[in-house]
JSON list of C-alpha atoms in Angstrom, two decimals:
[
{"chain": "H", "resi": 1, "resn": "MET", "atom": "CA", "xyz": [1.79, 9.90, 57.96]},
{"chain": "H", "resi": 2, "resn": "ARG", "atom": "CA", "xyz": [-0.34, 7.25, 55.38]},
{"chain": "H", "resi": 3, "resn": "THR", "atom": "CA", "xyz": [-0.48, 3.15, 56.92]},
{"chain": "H", "resi": 4, "resn": "LEU", "atom": "CA", "xyz": [1.13, 1.37, 54.20]},
{"chain": "H", "resi": 5, "resn": "ILE", "atom": "CA", "xyz": [-0.66, -2.24, 54.31]},
{"chain": "H", "resi": 6, "resn": "SER", "atom": "CA", "xyz": [0.72, -5.15, 51.92]},
{"chain": "H", "resi": 7, "resn": "THR", "atom": "CA", "xyz": [-2.27, -7.27, 51.07]},
{"chain": "H", "resi": 8, "resn": "THR", "atom": "CA", "xyz": [-1.49, -10.45, 49.05]},
{"chain": "H", "resi": 9, "resn": "PHE", "atom": "CA", "xyz": [-2.60, -14.01, 49.33]},
{"chain": "H", "resi": 10, "resn": "VAL", "atom": "CA", "xyz": [-0.27, -16.80, 50.54]},
{"chain": "H", "resi": 11, "resn": "SER", "atom": "CA", "xyz": [0.17, -20.52, 51.19]},
{"chain": "H", "resi": 12, "resn": "LEU", "atom": "CA", "xyz": [0.80, -21.81, 54.33]},
{"chain": "H", "resi": 13, "resn": "ASP", "atom": "CA", "xyz": [5.01, -22.48, 53.85]},
{"chain": "H", "resi": 14, "resn": "GLY", "atom": "CA", "xyz": [4.92, -18.75, 52.56]},
{"chain": "H", "resi": 15, "resn": "VAL", "atom": "CA", "xyz": [4.43, -18.40, 48.73]},
{"chain": "H", "resi": 16, "resn": "ILE", "atom": "CA", "xyz": [3.21, -15.42, 47.42]},
{"chain": "H", "resi": 17, "resn": "GLU", "atom": "CA", "xyz": [4.07, -16.34, 43.73]},
{"chain": "H", "resi": 18, "resn": "ALA", "atom": "CA", "xyz": [1.69, -16.24, 40.47]},
{"chain": "H", "resi": 19, "resn": "PRO", "atom": "CA", "xyz": [-1.46, -16.71, 42.50]},
{"chain": "H", "resi": 20, "resn": "GLY", "atom": "CA", "xyz": [-4.07, -15.86, 39.88]},
{"chain": "H", "resi": 21, "resn": "GLY", "atom": "CA", "xyz": [-2.06, -17.90, 37.32]},
{"chain": "H", "resi": 22, "resn": "GLU", "atom": "CA", "xyz": [0.67, -15.41, 35.98]},
{"chain": "H", "resi": 23, "resn": "PRO", "atom": "CA", "xyz": [2.55, -17.40, 33.70]},
{"chain": "H", "resi": 24, "resn": "GLY", "atom": "CA", "xyz": [5.88, -18.79, 33.99]},
{"chain": "H", "resi": 25, "resn": "TYR", "atom": "CA", "xyz": [5.11, -20.36, 38.04]},
{"chain": "H", "resi": 26, "resn": "ARG", "atom": "CA", "xyz": [4.87, -23.93, 37.69]},
{"chain": "H", "resi": 27, "resn": "ASN", "atom": "CA", "xyz": [1.83, -23.89, 40.08]},
{"chain": "H", "resi": 28, "resn": "ALA", "atom": "CA", "xyz": [0.19, -20.44, 38.45]},
{"chain": "H", "resi": 29, "resn": "GLY", "atom": "CA", "xyz": [-2.95, -20.09, 39.76]},
{"chain": "H", "resi": 30, "resn": "TRP", "atom": "CA", "xyz": [-2.28, -22.09, 42.51]},
{"chain": "H", "resi": 31, "resn": "THR", "atom": "CA", "xyz": [-5.33, -19.61, 44.88]},
{"chain": "H", "resi": 32, "resn": "PHE", "atom": "CA", "xyz": [-8.52, -21.28, 42.70]},
{"chain": "H", "resi": 33, "resn": "GLN", "atom": "CA", "xyz": [-7.32, -24.49, 41.68]},
{"chain": "H", "resi": 34, "resn": "ASP", "atom": "CA", "xyz": [-8.91, -27.51, 44.34]},
{"chain": "H", "resi": 35, "resn": "ILE", "atom": "CA", "xyz": [-9.74, -25.06, 46.74]},
{"chain": "H", "resi": 36, "resn": "GLU", "atom": "CA", "xyz": [-13.59, -25.02, 47.05]},
{"chain": "H", "resi": 37, "resn": "PHE", "atom": "CA", "xyz": [-14.81, -21.35, 46.43]},
{"chain": "H", "resi": 38, "resn": "ASP", "atom": "CA", "xyz": [-16.37, -18.88, 49.67]},
{"chain": "H", "resi": 39, "resn": "PRO", "atom": "CA", "xyz": [-16.84, -15.33, 48.62]},
{"chain": "H", "resi": 40, "resn": "ALA", "atom": "CA", "xyz": [-16.99, -14.94, 52.46]},
{"chain": "H", "resi": 41, "resn": "ALA", "atom": "CA", "xyz": [-13.09, -15.50, 51.74]},
{"chain": "H", "resi": 42, "resn": "TYR", "atom": "CA", "xyz": [-12.89, -12.42, 49.93]},
{"chain": "H", "resi": 43, "resn": "GLU", "atom": "CA", "xyz": [-14.99, -9.79, 51.54]},
{"chain": "H", "resi": 44, "resn": "LEU", "atom": "CA", "xyz": [-11.43, -8.30, 52.75]},
{"chain": "H", "resi": 45, "resn": "LYS", "atom": "CA", "xyz": [-10.25, -7.89, 49.11]},
{"chain": "H", "resi": 46, "resn": "GLY", "atom": "CA", "xyz": [-13.85, -5.71, 49.20]},
{"chain": "H", "resi": 47, "resn": "ARG", "atom": "CA", "xyz": [-13.20, -3.73, 51.71]},
{"chain": "H", "resi": 48, "resn": "GLU", "atom": "CA", "xyz": [-10.12, -3.24, 51.00]},
{"chain": "H", "resi": 49, "resn": "GLN", "atom": "CA", "xyz": [-11.36, -1.37, 47.92]},
{"chain": "H", "resi": 50, "resn": "GLY", "atom": "CA", "xyz": [-12.85, 0.95, 49.57]},
{"chain": "H", "resi": 51, "resn": "GLU", "atom": "CA", "xyz": [-10.73, 2.00, 52.73]},
{"chain": "H", "resi": 52, "resn": "ALA", "atom": "CA", "xyz": [-7.69, 2.28, 50.27]},
{"chain": "H", "resi": 53, "resn": "THR", "atom": "CA", "xyz": [-6.58, 5.78, 48.85]},
{"chain": "H", "resi": 54, "resn": "ALA", "atom": "CA", "xyz": [-3.76, 4.60, 46.68]},
{"chain": "H", "resi": 55, "resn": "MET", "atom": "CA", "xyz": [-2.14, 0.99, 45.20]},
{"chain": "H", "resi": 56, "resn": "LEU", "atom": "CA", "xyz": [1.81, 0.54, 45.65]},
{"chain": "H", "resi": 57, "resn": "LEU", "atom": "CA", "xyz": [3.22, -1.91, 43.37]},
{"chain": "H", "resi": 58, "resn": "GLY", "atom": "CA", "xyz": [6.66, -3.44, 41.84]},
{"chain": "H", "resi": 59, "resn": "ARG", "atom": "CA", "xyz": [7.00, -3.10, 38.15]},
{"chain": "H", "resi": 60, "resn": "VAL", "atom": "CA", "xyz": [6.46, -6.93, 37.18]},
{"chain": "H", "resi": 61, "resn": "SER", "atom": "CA", "xyz": [3.15, -6.46, 38.88]},
{"chain": "H", "resi": 62, "resn": "TYR", "atom": "CA", "xyz": [2.10, -3.39, 36.93]},
{"chain": "H", "resi": 63, "resn": "GLN", "atom": "CA", "xyz": [2.85, -5.05, 34.40]},
{"chain": "H", "resi": 64, "resn": "ALA", "atom": "CA", "xyz": [1.17, -8.08, 35.21]},
{"chain": "H", "resi": 65, "resn": "PHE", "atom": "CA", "xyz": [-1.85, -6.31, 36.24]},
{"chain": "H", "resi": 66, "resn": "SER", "atom": "CA", "xyz": [-2.28, -3.25, 34.23]},
{"chain": "H", "resi": 67, "resn": "PRO", "atom": "CA", "xyz": [-3.23, -4.81, 31.08]},
{"chain": "H", "resi": 68, "resn": "VAL", "atom": "CA", "xyz": [-5.95, -6.41, 32.90]},
{"chain": "H", "resi": 69, "resn": "TRP", "atom": "CA", "xyz": [-7.41, -4.80, 35.63]},
{"chain": "H", "resi": 70, "resn": "PRO", "atom": "CA", "xyz": [-8.34, -1.39, 33.58]},
{"chain": "H", "resi": 71, "resn": "THR", "atom": "CA", "xyz": [-11.03, -3.88, 31.59]},
{"chain": "H", "resi": 72, "resn": "MET", "atom": "CA", "xyz": [-12.05, -5.37, 35.29]},
{"chain": "H", "resi": 73, "resn": "THR", "atom": "CA", "xyz": [-14.67, -2.39, 35.61]},
{"chain": "H", "resi": 74, "resn": "GLU", "atom": "CA", "xyz": [-16.84, -4.44, 37.71]},
{"chain": "H", "resi": 75, "resn": "GLU", "atom": "CA", "xyz": [-14.65, -6.14, 40.28]},
{"chain": "H", "resi": 76, "resn": "PHE", "atom": "CA", "xyz": [-11.82, -3.77, 40.33]},
{"chain": "H", "resi": 77, "resn": "PRO", "atom": "CA", "xyz": [-13.55, -0.04, 40.55]},
{"chain": "H", "resi": 78, "resn": "GLY", "atom": "CA", "xyz": [-12.34, 1.64, 43.28]},
{"chain": "H", "resi": 79, "resn": "TYR", "atom": "CA", "xyz": [-8.72, 0.25, 42.63]},
{"chain": "H", "resi": 80, "resn": "ASN", "atom": "CA", "xyz": [-9.17, 1.78, 38.85]},
{"chain": "H", "resi": 81, "resn": "ALA", "atom": "CA", "xyz": [-10.35, 4.92, 39.97]},
{"chain": "H", "resi": 82, "resn": "MET", "atom": "CA", "xyz": [-7.74, 5.54, 42.55]},
{"chain": "H", "resi": 83, "resn": "PRO", "atom": "CA", "xyz": [-4.15, 6.76, 41.97]},
{"chain": "H", "resi": 84, "resn": "LYS", "atom": "CA", "xyz": [-1.38, 4.19, 41.71]},
{"chain": "H", "resi": 85, "resn": "TYR", "atom": "CA", "xyz": [2.47, 4.28, 42.57]},
{"chain": "H", "resi": 86, "resn": "VAL", "atom": "CA", "xyz": [4.78, 1.95, 40.66]},
{"chain": "H", "resi": 87, "resn": "VAL", "atom": "CA", "xyz": [8.30, 1.17, 42.33]},
{"chain": "H", "resi": 88, "resn": "SER", "atom": "CA", "xyz": [10.96, 0.60, 39.45]},
{"chain": "H", "resi": 89, "resn": "THR", "atom": "CA", "xyz": [14.30, 1.53, 38.54]},
{"chain": "H", "resi": 90, "resn": "THR", "atom": "CA", "xyz": [13.94, 0.61, 34.91]},
{"chain": "H", "resi": 91, "resn": "LEU", "atom": "CA", "xyz": [10.22, 1.14, 34.29]},
{"chain": "H", "resi": 92, "resn": "THR", "atom": "CA", "xyz": [9.63, 4.45, 31.77]},
{"chain": "H", "resi": 93, "resn": "GLU", "atom": "CA", "xyz": [6.28, 6.62, 31.74]},
{"chain": "H", "resi": 94, "resn": "GLU", "atom": "CA", "xyz": [6.51, 5.46, 28.16]},
{"chain": "H", "resi": 95, "resn": "ASP", "atom": "CA", "xyz": [5.70, 2.13, 29.46]},
{"chain": "H", "resi": 96, "resn": "LEU", "atom": "CA", "xyz": [2.53, 3.36, 31.44]},
{"chain": "H", "resi": 97, "resn": "VAL", "atom": "CA", "xyz": [-0.99, 2.76, 30.24]},
{"chain": "H", "resi": 98, "resn": "SER", "atom": "CA", "xyz": [-3.64, 5.64, 29.51]},
{"chain": "H", "resi": 99, "resn": "ASN", "atom": "CA", "xyz": [-6.27, 3.38, 30.52]},
{"chain": "H", "resi": 100, "resn": "TRP", "atom": "CA", "xyz": [-5.67, 3.28, 34.67]},
{"chain": "H", "resi": 101, "resn": "GLY", "atom": "CA", "xyz": [-5.96, 6.65, 35.90]},
{"chain": "H", "resi": 102, "resn": "GLU", "atom": "CA", "xyz": [-3.53, 8.04, 37.48]},
{"chain": "H", "resi": 103, "resn": "THR", "atom": "CA", "xyz": [0.39, 6.60, 37.77]},
{"chain": "H", "resi": 104, "resn": "THR", "atom": "CA", "xyz": [3.59, 7.74, 39.56]},
{"chain": "H", "resi": 105, "resn": "ILE", "atom": "CA", "xyz": [7.25, 6.50, 39.17]},
{"chain": "H", "resi": 106, "resn": "LEU", "atom": "CA", "xyz": [8.74, 5.93, 42.54]},
{"chain": "H", "resi": 107, "resn": "ARG", "atom": "CA", "xyz": [12.77, 4.92, 42.25]},
{"chain": "H", "resi": 108, "resn": "SER", "atom": "CA", "xyz": [13.36, 3.91, 45.71]},
{"chain": "H", "resi": 109, "resn": "LEU", "atom": "CA", "xyz": [12.59, 2.83, 48.98]},
{"chain": "H", "resi": 110, "resn": "ASP", "atom": "CA", "xyz": [13.04, 6.49, 50.24]},
{"chain": "H", "resi": 111, "resn": "ASP", "atom": "CA", "xyz": [10.42, 7.69, 47.49]},
{"chain": "H", "resi": 112, "resn": "VAL", "atom": "CA", "xyz": [8.23, 5.33, 49.42]},
{"chain": "H", "resi": 113, "resn": "ALA", "atom": "CA", "xyz": [8.71, 6.79, 53.22]},
{"chain": "H", "resi": 114, "resn": "ALA", "atom": "CA", "xyz": [8.32, 10.28, 51.39]},
{"chain": "H", "resi": 115, "resn": "LEU", "atom": "CA", "xyz": [5.02, 9.00, 50.14]},
{"chain": "H", "resi": 116, "resn": "LYS", "atom": "CA", "xyz": [4.00, 7.59, 53.81]},
{"chain": "H", "resi": 117, "resn": "GLU", "atom": "CA", "xyz": [4.91, 11.24, 55.32]},
{"chain": "H", "resi": 118, "resn": "THR", "atom": "CA", "xyz": [2.51, 12.70, 52.68]},
{"chain": "H", "resi": 119, "resn": "GLU", "atom": "CA", "xyz": [-1.30, 13.26, 53.67]},
{"chain": "H", "resi": 120, "resn": "GLY", "atom": "CA", "xyz": [-3.77, 10.56, 52.96]},
{"chain": "H", "resi": 121, "resn": "GLY", "atom": "CA", "xyz": [-5.59, 7.44, 53.70]},
{"chain": "H", "resi": 122, "resn": "PRO", "atom": "CA", "xyz": [-4.53, 3.93, 53.40]},
{"chain": "H", "resi": 123, "resn": "LEU", "atom": "CA", "xyz": [-2.11, 2.52, 50.68]},
{"chain": "H", "resi": 124, "resn": "SER", "atom": "CA", "xyz": [-2.75, -0.76, 49.19]},
{"chain": "H", "resi": 125, "resn": "MET", "atom": "CA", "xyz": [-0.14, -2.51, 48.56]},
{"chain": "H", "resi": 126, "resn": "HIS", "atom": "CA", "xyz": [-0.81, -5.97, 46.40]},
{"chain": "H", "resi": 127, "resn": "GLY", "atom": "CA", "xyz": [1.58, -8.41, 44.55]},
{"chain": "H", "resi": 128, "resn": "SER", "atom": "CA", "xyz": [4.89, -7.37, 44.02]},
{"chain": "H", "resi": 129, "resn": "ALA", "atom": "CA", "xyz": [6.81, -9.98, 46.08]},
{"chain": "H", "resi": 130, "resn": "THR", "atom": "CA", "xyz": [10.20, -8.34, 45.50]},
{"chain": "H", "resi": 131, "resn": "LEU", "atom": "CA", "xyz": [9.45, -4.87, 47.01]},
{"chain": "H", "resi": 132, "resn": "ASN", "atom": "CA", "xyz": [7.21, -6.59, 49.50]},
{"chain": "H", "resi": 133, "resn": "ARG", "atom": "CA", "xyz": [10.01, -8.48, 51.18]},
{"chain": "H", "resi": 134, "resn": "ASN", "atom": "CA", "xyz": [12.48, -4.55, 50.33]},
{"chain": "H", "resi": 135, "resn": "LEU", "atom": "CA", "xyz": [9.56, -2.92, 51.96]},
{"chain": "H", "resi": 136, "resn": "SER", "atom": "CA", "xyz": [9.14, -5.25, 55.31]},
{"chain": "H", "resi": 137, "resn": "ASP", "atom": "CA", "xyz": [13.14, -5.00, 55.68]},
{"chain": "H", "resi": 138, "resn": "ALA", "atom": "CA", "xyz": [13.33, -0.99, 55.36]},
{"chain": "H", "resi": 139, "resn": "GLY", "atom": "CA", "xyz": [10.70, -1.45, 58.04]},
{"chain": "H", "resi": 140, "resn": "LEU", "atom": "CA", "xyz": [7.73, 0.34, 55.95]},
{"chain": "H", "resi": 141, "resn": "ILE", "atom": "CA", "xyz": [4.96, -1.92, 55.90]},
{"chain": "H", "resi": 142, "resn": "ASP", "atom": "CA", "xyz": [2.03, -1.31, 58.93]},
{"chain": "H", "resi": 143, "resn": "ARG", "atom": "CA", "xyz": [-0.24, -3.53, 57.95]},
{"chain": "H", "resi": 144, "resn": "TYR", "atom": "CA", "xyz": [-0.37, -7.03, 56.38]},
{"chain": "H", "resi": 145, "resn": "HIS", "atom": "CA", "xyz": [-3.56, -8.40, 55.24]},
{"chain": "H", "resi": 146, "resn": "LEU", "atom": "CA", "xyz": [-3.42, -12.09, 54.12]},
{"chain": "H", "resi": 147, "resn": "LEU", "atom": "CA", "xyz": [-5.52, -14.70, 53.01]},
{"chain": "H", "resi": 148, "resn": "VAL", "atom": "CA", "xyz": [-3.55, -18.01, 53.98]},
{"chain": "H", "resi": 149, "resn": "PHE", "atom": "CA", "xyz": [-4.52, -20.62, 51.53]},
{"chain": "H", "resi": 150, "resn": "PRO", "atom": "CA", "xyz": [-4.34, -24.56, 52.47]},
{"chain": "H", "resi": 151, "resn": "VAL", "atom": "CA", "xyz": [-1.53, -25.63, 50.16]},
{"chain": "H", "resi": 152, "resn": "LEU", "atom": "CA", "xyz": [2.27, -25.83, 50.35]},
{"chain": "H", "resi": 153, "resn": "LEU", "atom": "CA", "xyz": [3.87, -25.37, 47.17]},
{"chain": "H", "resi": 154, "resn": "GLY", "atom": "CA", "xyz": [7.15, -25.72, 47.92]},
{"chain": "H", "resi": 155, "resn": "ALA", "atom": "CA", "xyz": [9.24, -23.28, 45.40]},
{"chain": "H", "resi": 156, "resn": "GLY", "atom": "CA", "xyz": [8.04, -19.93, 44.63]},
{"chain": "H", "resi": 157, "resn": "LYS", "atom": "CA", "xyz": [8.75, -16.34, 45.89]},
{"chain": "H", "resi": 158, "resn": "ARG", "atom": "CA", "xyz": [7.94, -16.02, 49.16]},
{"chain": "H", "resi": 159, "resn": "LEU", "atom": "CA", "xyz": [5.98, -13.13, 50.99]},
{"chain": "H", "resi": 160, "resn": "PHE", "atom": "CA", "xyz": [9.49, -12.38, 53.03]},
{"chain": "H", "resi": 161, "resn": "SER", "atom": "CA", "xyz": [12.64, -12.18, 52.98]},
{"chain": "H", "resi": 162, "resn": "GLU", "atom": "CA", "xyz": [15.78, -14.64, 54.48]},
{"chain": "H", "resi": 163, "resn": "THR", "atom": "CA", "xyz": [17.23, -11.44, 56.11]},
{"chain": "H", "resi": 164, "resn": "ASP", "atom": "CA", "xyz": [18.98, -11.53, 59.20]},
{"chain": "H", "resi": 165, "resn": "LYS", "atom": "CA", "xyz": [17.23, -9.03, 60.90]},
{"chain": "H", "resi": 166, "resn": "ALA", "atom": "CA", "xyz": [16.18, -7.67, 64.81]},
{"chain": "H", "resi": 167, "resn": "LYS", "atom": "CA", "xyz": [12.66, -9.33, 65.83]},
{"chain": "H", "resi": 168, "resn": "GLN", "atom": "CA", "xyz": [9.39, -7.62, 64.37]},
{"chain": "H", "resi": 169, "resn": "ASN", "atom": "CA", "xyz": [6.13, -8.10, 67.02]},
{"chain": "H", "resi": 170, "resn": "LEU", "atom": "CA", "xyz": [3.05, -8.28, 65.12]},
{"chain": "H", "resi": 171, "resn": "LYS", "atom": "CA", "xyz": [-0.15, -7.53, 67.34]},
{"chain": "H", "resi": 172, "resn": "LEU", "atom": "CA", "xyz": [-3.51, -10.39, 65.48]},
{"chain": "H", "resi": 173, "resn": "VAL", "atom": "CA", "xyz": [-5.90, -7.43, 64.55]},
{"chain": "H", "resi": 174, "resn": "GLU", "atom": "CA", "xyz": [-8.51, -9.58, 62.85]},
{"chain": "H", "resi": 175, "resn": "SER", "atom": "CA", "xyz": [-9.41, -12.99, 61.69]},
{"chain": "H", "resi": 176, "resn": "GLU", "atom": "CA", "xyz": [-11.50, -15.44, 60.22]},
{"chain": "H", "resi": 177, "resn": "SER", "atom": "CA", "xyz": [-11.78, -18.90, 58.48]},
{"chain": "H", "resi": 178, "resn": "TYR", "atom": "CA", "xyz": [-13.29, -20.48, 56.24]},
{"chain": "H", "resi": 179, "resn": "SER", "atom": "CA", "xyz": [-15.40, -23.31, 55.17]},
{"chain": "H", "resi": 180, "resn": "ASN", "atom": "CA", "xyz": [-12.81, -23.87, 52.19]},
{"chain": "H", "resi": 181, "resn": "GLY", "atom": "CA", "xyz": [-9.98, -23.81, 54.77]},
{"chain": "H", "resi": 182, "resn": "VAL", "atom": "CA", "xyz": [-8.82, -20.36, 53.72]},
{"chain": "H", "resi": 183, "resn": "GLN", "atom": "CA", "xyz": [-7.89, -18.19, 56.94]},
{"chain": "H", "resi": 184, "resn": "LYS", "atom": "CA", "xyz": [-7.85, -14.59, 57.30]},
{"chain": "H", "resi": 185, "resn": "LEU", "atom": "CA", "xyz": [-5.15, -12.54, 58.89]},
{"chain": "H", "resi": 186, "resn": "VAL", "atom": "CA", "xyz": [-4.82, -9.08, 59.47]},
{"chain": "H", "resi": 187, "resn": "TYR", "atom": "CA", "xyz": [-2.09, -8.05, 61.39]},
{"chain": "H", "resi": 188, "resn": "ASP", "atom": "CA", "xyz": [-0.56, -4.87, 62.50]},
{"chain": "H", "resi": 189, "resn": "VAL", "atom": "CA", "xyz": [3.26, -4.05, 62.94]},
{"chain": "H", "resi": 190, "resn": "ILE", "atom": "CA", "xyz": [4.16, -3.01, 66.88]},
{"chain": "H", "resi": 191, "resn": "ARG", "atom": "CA", "xyz": [6.79, 0.13, 66.31]}
]
């Protein structure tokens, strides 16, 4: 069984929308604005590239990343080389880019559950706010890799839904604080 890891930048108040500057959100680019760069805070991101064997994305994140990440050969060589799975009910094969490696469209959360049952290493899910919330609510996420930024953003897409569900315990397996106020929190989901 494969491990599904949700990896994200998150504000202290739980917002994950447009951390890198994606258009349409008033606080776009919040991870790089007014926060001193500390390379140590991003060590987790480099490690993830070496540990993951495939990427999982929602349609919106795929459409934001696919024009850019394939050209970032120095920053994302591991991610660019690995297979990608995009969860979407509307994306077609013609919508996929041809320069970002093997990409498979999954149509449902059941398809994600079936993918997790296959042989292989960890699946790394980036961005994908709606997919993140849906997978969390369905109990399909096994681990959270969070870089928590010392900002309050108010409005914006949140990491977790407001669904009324049973309590889910997490186990902190790694944490670190950095000079710029960013905190790394790695949690395993307790089943």
